[in-house]
Amino acid sequence: MATVELRFSALPEHVRTARLVAAAVARRAGVDEAVLDEVRLAVGEACSRAVGLHQSGGITEPVWVTLIEEEKLFSIEVGDEAPRSAPGDNAPGAGDVDVDAEEDEMGLAVISGLVDDVEVTAGENGGSIRMSWPTAPPATLLP
């Protein structure tokens, strides 16, 4: 099992780099060429979401991306350090809670439309989005 880990400052300009790395590692892992655009778009959306959560929360910790190559599966997990409260628990003075929640839901809807296997977790210590794609077996050279 091969693993690649990225950590980057929560700045929009780093999202492109994460997308490029994810596509390169996915290609090497054996993800079908026809799916690579979906990988790029999904990673870009997940990273943009994490960057937005960090920026709106004033969080200085880096956004992290883990790319995992397993025998027949390629997974990407994008994580953030933005704490989430329980649904319906609105903090006083949080004026843009509805707008942020709508943007968050829209981003998750886009990701769910691109990736069949998605798992979203969130809690008081941050959250993550784990996405998986099947891989083709490595090509063997004929003698």
XYZ file of C-alpha atoms in Angstrom:
143
model
C 0.000 0.000 0.000
C 1.543 3.288 -1.137
C 0.596 6.546 0.551
C 1.277 10.163 -0.403
C 0.526 12.962 2.053
C 0.206 16.680 1.327
C -0.205 19.548 3.746
C -0.697 23.081 2.517
C -1.568 26.506 3.864
C -5.259 27.295 3.496
C -4.814 29.459 0.407
C -6.818 29.047 -2.823
C -3.680 29.045 -4.979
C -2.551 25.742 -3.412
C -5.724 23.914 -4.491
C -4.446 23.632 -8.078
C -1.275 21.923 -6.868
C -3.312 19.417 -4.842
C -5.450 18.677 -7.926
C -2.379 18.070 -10.097
C -0.719 15.799 -7.526
C -3.954 13.834 -7.026
C -4.349 13.256 -10.778
C -0.718 12.172 -11.166
C -0.893 9.717 -8.262
C -4.293 8.411 -9.431
C -2.911 7.775 -12.914
C 0.080 5.908 -11.459
C -2.241 3.897 -9.188
C -4.205 2.640 -12.202
C -7.348 4.773 -12.102
C -8.984 4.720 -15.544
C -7.972 7.667 -17.759
C -11.646 8.493 -18.369
C -12.124 9.082 -14.621
C -9.097 11.344 -14.029
C -11.077 14.527 -14.734
C -13.560 13.483 -12.051
C -10.683 12.897 -9.632
C -9.278 16.370 -10.356
C -12.646 18.076 -10.001
C -13.605 16.230 -6.810
C -10.246 16.922 -5.148
C -10.416 20.551 -6.217
C -13.894 20.919 -4.731
C -12.937 19.161 -1.477
C -9.758 21.235 -1.097
C -11.570 24.490 -1.916
C -14.172 23.617 0.707
C -11.481 22.938 3.323
C -9.638 26.170 2.447
C -12.895 28.119 2.766
C -13.647 26.580 6.158
C -10.163 27.455 7.396
C -10.304 31.007 6.085
C -13.785 31.741 7.436
C -12.826 30.290 10.829
C -9.445 32.035 11.040
C -7.675 28.668 11.313
C -3.943 28.725 10.601
C -3.406 24.945 10.577
C -2.759 23.411 7.137
C -5.307 21.555 5.036
C -4.231 17.943 4.527
C -4.656 15.480 1.681
C -3.827 11.783 1.891
C -3.675 9.682 -1.281
C -3.757 5.929 -0.693
C -3.085 3.275 -3.317
C -4.388 -0.151 -2.348
C -4.613 -3.375 -4.361
C -7.858 -2.597 -6.230
C -8.772 0.814 -4.832
C -7.427 4.357 -4.885
C -8.593 6.656 -2.078
C -8.156 10.337 -1.381
C -8.953 11.920 1.944
C -9.094 15.716 2.291
C -9.180 17.032 5.824
C -9.573 20.284 7.660
C -9.248 21.497 11.239
C -12.480 23.547 11.244
C -14.659 22.592 14.229
C -18.321 21.832 13.544
C -21.127 22.135 16.046
C -24.180 19.941 16.253
C -26.868 20.643 13.640
C -29.104 23.517 14.720
C -26.545 24.792 17.237
C -26.008 28.378 16.043
C -23.395 30.379 17.894
C -24.329 33.950 18.805
C -23.010 36.489 16.326
C -22.660 33.974 13.504
C -24.428 36.066 10.865
C -23.414 34.080 7.772
C -24.211 30.623 9.140
C -27.002 30.009 6.589
C -24.883 31.219 3.649
C -21.900 29.110 4.738
C -24.134 26.069 5.275
C -25.654 26.446 1.798
C -22.201 26.733 0.169
C -21.021 23.703 2.161
C -24.026 21.646 1.062
C -23.526 22.707 -2.562
C -19.855 21.639 -2.475
C -20.764 18.268 -0.987
C -23.479 17.811 -3.629
C -20.936 18.455 -6.401
C -18.513 15.935 -4.890
C -21.280 13.328 -4.482
C -22.210 13.822 -8.138
C -18.625 13.175 -9.232
C -17.703 10.265 -6.958
C -19.740 7.125 -6.244
C -17.916 6.215 -3.030
C -17.817 9.238 -0.679
C -17.662 9.387 3.115
C -17.963 12.709 4.954
C -17.100 13.093 8.637
C -17.193 16.210 10.793
C -16.800 16.997 14.463
C -15.427 19.446 16.958
C -11.827 18.756 15.823
C -12.459 19.181 12.101
C -13.692 17.058 9.270
C -12.718 15.015 6.257
C -14.001 13.815 2.937
C -12.833 10.384 1.805
C -13.340 9.483 -1.854
C -12.494 6.171 -3.556
C -12.169 4.902 -7.109
C -11.468 1.388 -8.436
C -8.127 0.716 -10.073
C -7.177 -1.565 -12.933
C -4.627 -4.292 -12.305
C -1.106 -3.328 -13.391
C -0.285 -4.250 -16.966
C 2.087 -7.139 -17.365
C 4.721 -7.258 -20.033
C 4.499 -10.212 -22.398
C 7.755 -12.013 -23.152
